[in-house]
Amino acid sequence: MLDRALARVNHWALDAVAPQWVDYVVSNTMTDFNRWFNGFLWTYDLKALVEQVIDEAPGVKTFVLRPNQHWRGFQPGQHIEVFLPIDGDTVRRYYSLSGLPNGRFSITVKQAKTGKASNWMHEHLRAGMSLKVGHPQGRFCHQGQAKLLFLCAGSGITPCHSMVSALLAQPESERPDIQLIAQFRKPSDVIFMQTLQQWAQDGLKVTTALSSLSADEVSLPDVSSRLDTRQLQKHCPDLLDRDIYLCGPTGFMNEMITHLQALNVDLGRVHTERFMLAEPDGASPEGFEAAGAEVFFQHLGARITLTAEDQGKTLLQVGLDHGVMLESGCCQGMCGTCKLTVQEGQVSGNSLGKAVYLCTAYPASRSLVLDA
């Protein structure tokens, strides 16, 4: 009963009072008792209260969250770090955000058989519980292009859903030309099915690809079999004219990059977001000597010359060791905070098309040019 009463107080405070005034009152009444009694408002941490849990599809749940007064908003396509209290430890994971009315947001989580975090969230996270979260980060956001293709699979639809929702909320005269192609294994696996159907009814070109179907089994114009070069051409004839936002499991993204290259798509127009931890892929290629190699961080105007001490270091380590102010986040190749684009030269390790994740990638040529 006390938890429900506190939840109502928290809701009232955040609905009725501007966040800066809540912050002012709380910061000036911060006591051990207040922090114990109501740790959601009386805290210096950014926290989010679970308001609702929605079953999106088998093994997929959406958690509707209400942040406290420390929340400063986000850009559609960004993600947050969530701190989960599991078995006495704090487990950190990154999830894409979807915006909701009244300052709320949601994260959508697919349960993985061996996923410690996703299993705990599906089995234990309930309405009324609160979590510590990080501030939004990431650059997988719409950058103003006029023609877009959102190409995604599985849980990778989440940041795409966030961006498309925000773009459709704009006046029709200001919206870009949007197309969405989303791949799932079978119909029951489709995430945000009702939203996709509504978008299609409203005139958005939406294609659902089902990887379990063969081309002969597909009879509807807005349904595709497993995506390949032919299916991409069929469902998006003007592919070469669009900027592509690509997100999904690593295998799917690697396949799509291969298909897009076969179709002569400029990989500089492919914007990527990983949706699971990347597998380590070694260091610099055998025989590569770091000493004397040059790396130019074009967006920062910083050029560095590597030394023998840089042998075997990631691009992030190399840059930081030479005084380059590079952004980083999870340092596991997942969050995308350190992601840059290869303009010239080669890298090894964690890359996708022209995108390179500095924390898990290595120089592989004597000259390398990277840009934001």
Short mmCIF file of C-alpha atoms in Angstrom, two decimals:
data_model
loop_
_atom_site.label_atom_id
_atom_site.label_comp_id
_atom_site.label_asym_id
_atom_site.label_seq_id
_atom_site.Cartn_x
_atom_site.Cartn_y
_atom_site.Cartn_z
CA MET A 1 0.00 0.00 0.00
CA LEU A 2 2.86 2.38 0.84
CA ASP A 3 4.46 1.69 -2.55
CA ARG A 4 1.21 2.58 -4.34
CA ALA A 5 0.87 5.78 -2.30
CA LEU A 6 4.45 6.79 -3.09
CA ALA A 7 3.87 6.05 -6.77
CA ARG A 8 0.86 8.40 -6.78
CA VAL A 9 2.91 11.11 -5.06
CA ASN A 10 5.71 10.69 -7.60
CA HIS A 11 3.27 10.86 -10.51
CA TRP A 12 1.59 13.97 -9.11
CA ALA A 13 4.89 15.74 -8.49
CA LEU A 14 6.20 15.09 -11.99
CA ASP A 15 2.87 15.92 -13.67
CA ALA A 16 2.05 19.07 -11.71
CA VAL A 17 5.45 20.63 -11.09
CA ALA A 18 8.18 21.58 -13.55
CA PRO A 19 11.24 19.28 -13.23
CA GLN A 20 13.55 22.14 -12.29
CA TRP A 21 11.32 23.01 -9.31
CA VAL A 22 11.13 19.38 -8.22
CA ASP A 23 14.91 19.28 -8.42
CA TYR A 24 15.18 22.50 -6.40
CA VAL A 25 12.90 21.27 -3.60
CA VAL A 26 14.47 17.82 -3.47
CA SER A 27 18.08 19.03 -3.50
CA ASN A 28 17.33 21.38 -0.60
CA THR A 29 15.60 18.72 1.49
CA MET A 30 18.01 15.85 0.87
CA THR A 31 18.24 13.81 4.07
CA ASP A 32 19.00 10.18 4.79
CA PHE A 33 15.37 9.67 5.82
CA ASN A 34 13.97 11.19 2.62
CA ARG A 35 16.37 9.14 0.50
CA TRP A 36 15.28 5.98 2.33
CA PHE A 37 11.57 6.86 2.29
CA ASN A 38 11.36 7.93 -1.38
CA GLY A 39 14.50 7.04 -3.29
CA PHE A 40 12.88 7.84 -6.64
CA LEU A 41 12.68 11.63 -6.16
CA TRP A 42 15.13 12.18 -3.29
CA THR A 43 18.21 11.14 -5.20
CA TYR A 44 20.96 12.66 -7.30
CA ASP A 45 20.65 9.73 -9.73
CA LEU A 46 18.55 9.56 -12.86
CA LYS A 47 15.92 6.90 -12.19
CA ALA A 48 12.91 5.58 -14.06
CA LEU A 49 9.72 4.14 -12.59
CA VAL A 50 8.07 1.19 -14.37
CA GLU A 51 4.48 2.23 -15.12
CA GLN A 52 3.35 -0.60 -17.36
CA VAL A 53 4.59 -3.86 -18.89
CA ILE A 54 3.19 -4.74 -22.34
CA ASP A 55 3.45 -8.12 -24.08
CA GLU A 56 4.41 -7.16 -27.65
CA ALA A 57 5.00 -10.66 -29.05
CA PRO A 58 6.05 -14.06 -27.69
CA GLY A 59 9.23 -13.43 -25.71
CA VAL A 60 9.09 -9.65 -26.25
CA LYS A 61 7.99 -7.11 -23.64
CA THR A 62 7.77 -3.33 -23.69
CA PHE A 63 8.43 -1.53 -20.41
CA VAL A 64 6.79 1.89 -20.10
CA LEU A 65 8.98 4.07 -17.87
CA ARG A 66 8.51 7.40 -16.14
CA PRO A 67 11.82 9.20 -15.43
CA ASN A 68 12.40 11.40 -12.40
CA GLN A 69 13.25 15.10 -12.39
CA HIS A 70 16.80 14.55 -13.68
CA TRP A 71 15.56 13.52 -17.15
CA ARG A 72 16.43 15.94 -19.97
CA GLY A 73 14.78 14.23 -22.93
CA PHE A 74 16.25 12.36 -25.89
CA GLN A 75 16.46 12.24 -29.67
CA PRO A 76 14.52 9.46 -31.43
CA GLY A 77 16.92 6.63 -32.21
CA GLN A 78 19.06 7.09 -29.11
CA HIS A 79 19.47 4.53 -26.34
CA ILE A 80 20.01 4.49 -22.60
CA GLU A 81 22.07 2.42 -20.24
CA VAL A 82 19.94 0.51 -17.71
CA PHE A 83 21.39 -0.68 -14.39
CA LEU A 84 19.76 -3.94 -13.28
CA PRO A 85 20.10 -5.30 -9.70
CA ILE A 86 20.60 -9.02 -10.34
CA ASP A 87 21.81 -11.49 -7.69
CA GLY A 88 23.60 -8.83 -5.70
CA ASP A 89 25.41 -7.39 -8.71
CA THR A 90 24.65 -4.49 -11.04
CA VAL A 91 24.26 -5.64 -14.64
CA ARG A 92 24.41 -2.92 -17.29
CA ARG A 93 22.63 -3.11 -20.62
CA TYR A 94 21.73 -0.68 -23.42
CA TYR A 95 18.21 -0.35 -24.85
CA SER A 96 16.75 1.92 -27.52
CA LEU A 97 14.11 4.44 -26.49
CA SER A 98 10.65 5.15 -27.82
CA GLY A 99 8.98 8.40 -26.82
CA LEU A 100 5.54 8.55 -25.19
CA PRO A 101 3.27 11.42 -24.05
CA ASN A 102 3.76 13.22 -20.73
CA GLY A 103 7.53 12.80 -20.61
CA ARG A 104 7.48 9.02 -20.50
CA PHE A 105 9.45 6.62 -22.67
CA SER A 106 9.57 2.89 -23.30
CA ILE A 107 12.15 0.21 -23.97
CA THR A 108 11.38 -3.05 -25.74
CA VAL A 109 13.27 -6.17 -24.65
CA LYS A 110 13.45 -9.52 -26.41
CA GLN A 111 14.09 -12.42 -24.05
CA ALA A 112 17.23 -14.38 -24.92
CA LYS A 113 17.63 -17.96 -23.72
CA THR A 114 21.01 -17.26 -22.15
CA GLY A 115 20.46 -13.54 -21.56
CA LYS A 116 20.98 -12.74 -17.89
CA ALA A 117 19.51 -9.25 -18.17
CA SER A 118 16.59 -9.97 -20.49
CA ASN A 119 15.52 -13.01 -18.48
CA TRP A 120 15.56 -11.03 -15.24
CA MET A 121 13.54 -8.21 -16.78
CA HIS A 122 10.94 -10.59 -18.21
CA GLU A 123 10.61 -12.56 -14.99
CA HIS A 124 11.04 -9.94 -12.26
CA LEU A 125 10.58 -6.36 -13.51
CA ARG A 126 7.07 -5.18 -12.67
CA ALA A 127 5.04 -1.98 -12.54
CA GLY A 128 5.95 0.09 -9.49
CA MET A 129 9.65 -0.88 -9.50
CA SER A 130 12.29 1.73 -10.29
CA LEU A 131 15.67 1.43 -11.99
CA LYS A 132 18.74 3.59 -12.23
CA VAL A 133 19.32 4.60 -15.86
CA GLY A 134 21.90 6.59 -17.77
CA HIS A 135 21.33 9.69 -19.85
CA PRO A 136 20.46 9.09 -23.53
CA GLN A 137 23.34 8.65 -25.94
CA GLY A 138 24.05 7.53 -29.48
CA ARG A 139 24.08 9.09 -32.95
CA PHE A 140 21.70 6.68 -34.70
CA CYS A 141 19.26 9.53 -35.35
CA HIS A 142 17.65 11.04 -38.44
CA GLN A 143 20.08 13.53 -39.93
CA GLY A 144 17.69 15.48 -42.13
CA GLN A 145 17.80 13.40 -45.32
CA ALA A 146 14.76 13.63 -47.63
CA LYS A 147 14.36 9.96 -48.65
CA LEU A 148 14.75 7.19 -46.10
CA LEU A 149 14.66 3.42 -45.84
CA PHE A 150 14.50 1.90 -42.38
CA LEU A 151 15.84 -1.64 -42.73
CA CYS A 152 15.67 -3.73 -39.57
CA ALA A 153 15.19 -7.16 -38.05
CA GLY A 154 13.91 -8.43 -34.71
CA SER A 155 14.46 -6.06 -31.79
CA GLY A 156 16.34 -3.80 -34.18
CA ILE A 157 12.97 -2.35 -35.09
CA THR A 158 12.92 -0.40 -31.79
CA PRO A 159 15.08 2.63 -32.74
CA CYS A 160 13.50 2.64 -36.21
CA HIS A 161 10.03 2.68 -34.63
CA SER A 162 11.13 5.62 -32.49
CA MET A 163 12.42 7.63 -35.45
CA VAL A 164 9.49 6.86 -37.76
CA SER A 165 6.97 7.76 -35.03
CA ALA A 166 8.67 11.12 -34.51
CA LEU A 167 8.87 11.84 -38.24
CA LEU A 168 5.20 10.98 -38.80
CA ALA A 169 4.28 13.44 -36.04
CA GLN A 170 5.68 16.28 -38.16
CA PRO A 171 3.43 18.28 -40.51
CA GLU A 172 2.95 16.31 -43.71
CA SER A 173 4.66 18.99 -45.80
CA GLU A 174 7.82 18.66 -43.69
CA ARG A 175 8.07 14.87 -43.55
CA PRO A 176 10.72 12.99 -45.50
CA ASP A 177 9.80 10.17 -47.89
CA ILE A 178 9.81 7.13 -45.58
CA GLN A 179 9.84 3.40 -46.27
CA LEU A 180 10.19 0.62 -43.70
CA ILE A 181 11.26 -2.99 -44.27
CA ALA A 182 11.30 -5.16 -41.14
CA GLN A 183 12.28 -8.84 -41.04
CA PHE A 184 11.07 -11.39 -38.49
CA ARG A 185 11.12 -15.16 -38.46
CA LYS A 186 7.35 -15.78 -38.52
CA PRO A 187 4.13 -13.73 -38.15
CA SER A 188 3.86 -14.26 -34.39
CA ASP A 189 7.35 -12.76 -33.94
CA VAL A 190 6.40 -9.38 -35.42
CA ILE A 191 7.07 -6.57 -32.93
CA PHE A 192 4.79 -3.50 -32.98
CA MET A 193 2.39 -5.33 -35.32
CA GLN A 194 -0.58 -3.03 -34.65
CA THR A 195 1.54 0.05 -35.22
CA LEU A 196 2.94 -1.33 -38.48
CA GLN A 197 -0.57 -2.12 -39.69
CA GLN A 198 -1.77 1.37 -38.77
CA TRP A 199 1.16 2.99 -40.56
CA ALA A 200 0.39 0.95 -43.68
CA GLN A 201 -3.28 1.98 -43.52
CA ASP A 202 -2.18 5.61 -43.24
CA GLY A 203 -0.18 5.30 -46.47
CA LEU A 204 3.34 4.52 -45.27
CA LYS A 205 5.08 1.88 -47.38
CA VAL A 206 5.68 -0.94 -44.90
CA THR A 207 7.05 -4.35 -45.89
CA THR A 208 7.20 -7.25 -43.45
CA ALA A 209 9.76 -9.92 -44.36
CA LEU A 210 9.36 -13.40 -42.88
CA SER A 211 12.59 -15.37 -42.99
CA SER A 212 10.80 -18.70 -42.46
CA LEU A 213 8.93 -18.35 -45.77
CA SER A 214 10.20 -19.14 -49.23
CA ALA A 215 9.51 -16.78 -52.12
CA ASP A 216 6.87 -19.22 -53.45
CA GLU A 217 4.91 -19.00 -50.19
CA VAL A 218 4.49 -15.22 -50.31
CA SER A 219 1.26 -13.99 -51.88
CA LEU A 220 0.72 -10.51 -50.38
CA PRO A 221 2.39 -7.43 -51.92
CA ASP A 222 3.48 -6.03 -48.55
CA VAL A 223 5.03 -9.32 -47.36
CA SER A 224 8.46 -10.61 -48.37
CA SER A 225 10.34 -13.84 -47.91
CA ARG A 226 13.83 -13.72 -46.38
CA LEU A 227 15.51 -10.54 -47.56
CA ASP A 228 18.12 -10.86 -50.28
CA THR A 229 19.28 -8.76 -53.21
CA ARG A 230 16.22 -9.56 -55.32
CA GLN A 231 13.74 -8.87 -52.53
CA LEU A 232 15.38 -5.56 -51.67
CA GLN A 233 15.17 -4.47 -55.30
CA LYS A 234 11.56 -5.63 -55.55
CA HIS A 235 10.28 -3.87 -52.45
CA CYS A 236 12.44 -0.74 -52.71
CA PRO A 237 13.08 0.02 -56.41
CA ASP A 238 14.55 3.45 -55.63
CA LEU A 239 16.98 2.03 -53.07
CA LEU A 240 19.94 3.96 -54.52
CA ASP A 241 18.15 7.26 -53.86
CA ARG A 242 17.59 6.64 -50.16
CA ASP A 243 19.60 6.95 -47.00
CA ILE A 244 19.37 3.64 -45.17
CA TYR A 245 19.05 3.20 -41.41
CA LEU A 246 20.08 -0.39 -40.67
CA CYS A 247 19.63 -2.12 -37.33
CA GLY A 248 19.35 -5.72 -36.14
CA PRO A 249 21.34 -8.78 -35.10
CA THR A 250 24.94 -8.89 -36.32
CA GLY A 251 24.30 -11.70 -38.82
CA PHE A 252 21.38 -9.84 -40.39
CA MET A 253 23.35 -6.62 -40.67
CA ASN A 254 26.34 -8.34 -42.26
CA GLU A 255 24.01 -10.00 -44.79
CA MET A 256 22.34 -6.69 -45.61
CA ILE A 257 25.67 -4.93 -46.12
CA THR A 258 26.65 -7.68 -48.58
CA HIS A 259 23.35 -7.32 -50.47
CA LEU A 260 23.57 -3.52 -50.50
CA GLN A 261 27.11 -3.65 -51.87
CA ALA A 262 25.92 -6.02 -54.61
CA LEU A 263 23.29 -3.41 -55.51
CA ASN A 264 25.97 -0.67 -55.69
CA VAL A 265 24.59 1.23 -52.71
CA ASP A 266 26.93 3.94 -51.44
CA LEU A 267 27.83 2.65 -47.96
CA GLY A 268 28.39 6.24 -46.89
CA ARG A 269 24.58 6.53 -46.92
CA VAL A 270 24.08 3.47 -44.71
CA HIS A 271 23.68 4.40 -41.04
CA THR A 272 24.01 1.52 -38.60
CA GLU A 273 23.19 0.55 -35.03
CA ARG A 274 24.21 -2.78 -33.52
CA PHE A 275 21.64 -4.51 -31.33
CA MET A 276 23.79 -7.02 -29.51
CA LEU A 277 27.35 -7.34 -28.33
CA ALA A 278 29.83 -7.72 -31.15
CA GLU A 279 32.09 -10.76 -31.09
CA PRO A 280 35.77 -9.85 -30.80
CA ASP A 281 37.53 -10.21 -34.14
CA GLY A 282 41.21 -10.12 -33.32
CA ALA A 283 43.59 -7.20 -33.49
CA SER A 284 45.51 -5.64 -36.37
CA PRO A 285 46.24 -8.10 -39.19
CA GLU A 286 49.31 -10.27 -38.89
CA GLY A 287 52.39 -8.43 -40.08
CA PHE A 288 50.95 -4.94 -39.52
CA GLU A 289 53.40 -2.68 -37.69
CA ALA A 290 51.86 0.27 -35.87
CA ALA A 291 55.05 2.35 -35.74
CA GLY A 292 54.86 5.15 -38.32
CA ALA A 293 51.23 4.57 -39.32
CA GLU A 294 49.02 7.68 -39.37
CA VAL A 295 45.44 8.09 -38.20
CA PHE A 296 43.54 11.29 -39.00
CA PHE A 297 40.38 12.02 -37.00
CA GLN A 298 38.92 14.38 -39.59
CA HIS A 299 35.97 15.67 -37.53
CA LEU A 300 38.37 16.78 -34.78
CA GLY A 301 41.20 17.92 -37.04
CA ALA A 302 43.54 15.62 -35.11
CA ARG A 303 46.30 13.70 -36.88
CA ILE A 304 48.45 11.25 -34.92
CA THR A 305 51.46 9.11 -35.80
CA LEU A 306 51.55 5.74 -34.10
CA THR A 307 54.57 4.38 -32.28
CA ALA A 308 55.74 0.87 -31.47
CA GLU A 309 53.96 1.20 -28.11
CA ASP A 310 50.63 1.41 -29.97
CA GLN A 311 51.02 -2.12 -31.34
CA GLY A 312 47.88 -4.16 -30.60
CA LYS A 313 45.88 -1.23 -29.22
CA THR A 314 42.34 -0.42 -30.33
CA LEU A 315 41.70 2.77 -32.25
CA LEU A 316 40.01 4.20 -29.15
CA GLN A 317 43.04 3.41 -26.98
CA VAL A 318 45.40 4.84 -29.57
CA GLY A 319 43.44 8.07 -29.89
CA LEU A 320 43.08 8.63 -26.16
CA ASP A 321 46.75 7.80 -25.50
CA HIS A 322 47.72 10.48 -28.03
CA GLY A 323 45.48 13.09 -26.43
CA VAL A 324 42.56 12.97 -28.87
CA MET A 325 39.26 13.70 -27.09
CA LEU A 326 37.20 10.76 -28.35
CA GLU A 327 33.74 9.88 -27.07
CA SER A 328 33.16 6.39 -25.70
CA GLY A 329 30.53 4.45 -23.80
CA CYS A 330 30.27 0.72 -23.17
CA CYS A 331 33.73 -0.11 -24.63
CA GLN A 332 32.25 -3.43 -25.81
CA GLY A 333 31.35 -2.49 -29.38
CA MET A 334 27.63 -2.19 -28.71
CA CYS A 335 26.43 1.27 -27.69
CA GLY A 336 27.78 3.09 -30.76
CA THR A 337 29.05 6.13 -28.85
CA CYS A 338 32.54 5.77 -30.33
CA LYS A 339 31.36 4.88 -33.84
CA LEU A 340 33.02 6.71 -36.73
CA THR A 341 33.12 6.29 -40.51
CA VAL A 342 36.14 5.14 -42.51
CA GLN A 343 36.89 7.69 -45.23
CA GLU A 344 40.23 6.26 -46.34
CA GLY A 345 42.29 3.23 -45.37
CA GLN A 346 41.40 -0.03 -43.67
CA VAL A 347 40.55 -1.31 -40.20
CA SER A 348 40.19 -4.76 -38.67
CA GLY A 349 37.92 -5.94 -35.91
CA ASN A 350 34.51 -4.47 -35.24
CA SER A 351 33.30 -2.71 -38.36
CA LEU A 352 30.19 -2.83 -40.50
CA GLY A 353 30.39 -1.42 -44.00
CA LYS A 354 32.13 1.91 -43.50
CA ALA A 355 31.12 2.19 -39.85
CA VAL A 356 33.83 1.35 -37.33
CA TYR A 357 33.48 0.96 -33.55
CA LEU A 358 36.73 2.37 -32.21
CA CYS A 359 36.66 0.51 -28.90
CA THR A 360 36.85 -2.90 -30.60
CA ALA A 361 38.59 -2.11 -33.89
CA TYR A 362 42.22 -1.72 -34.90
CA PRO A 363 44.23 0.13 -37.58
CA ALA A 364 45.06 -2.06 -40.57
CA SER A 365 46.70 0.33 -43.06
CA ARG A 366 49.58 2.81 -43.02
CA SER A 367 47.17 5.71 -43.44
CA LEU A 368 43.65 5.88 -42.02
CA VAL A 369 41.11 8.71 -42.17
CA LEU A 370 38.08 8.60 -39.85
CA ASP A 371 35.16 11.00 -39.64
CA ALA A 372 31.94 11.36 -37.65
#
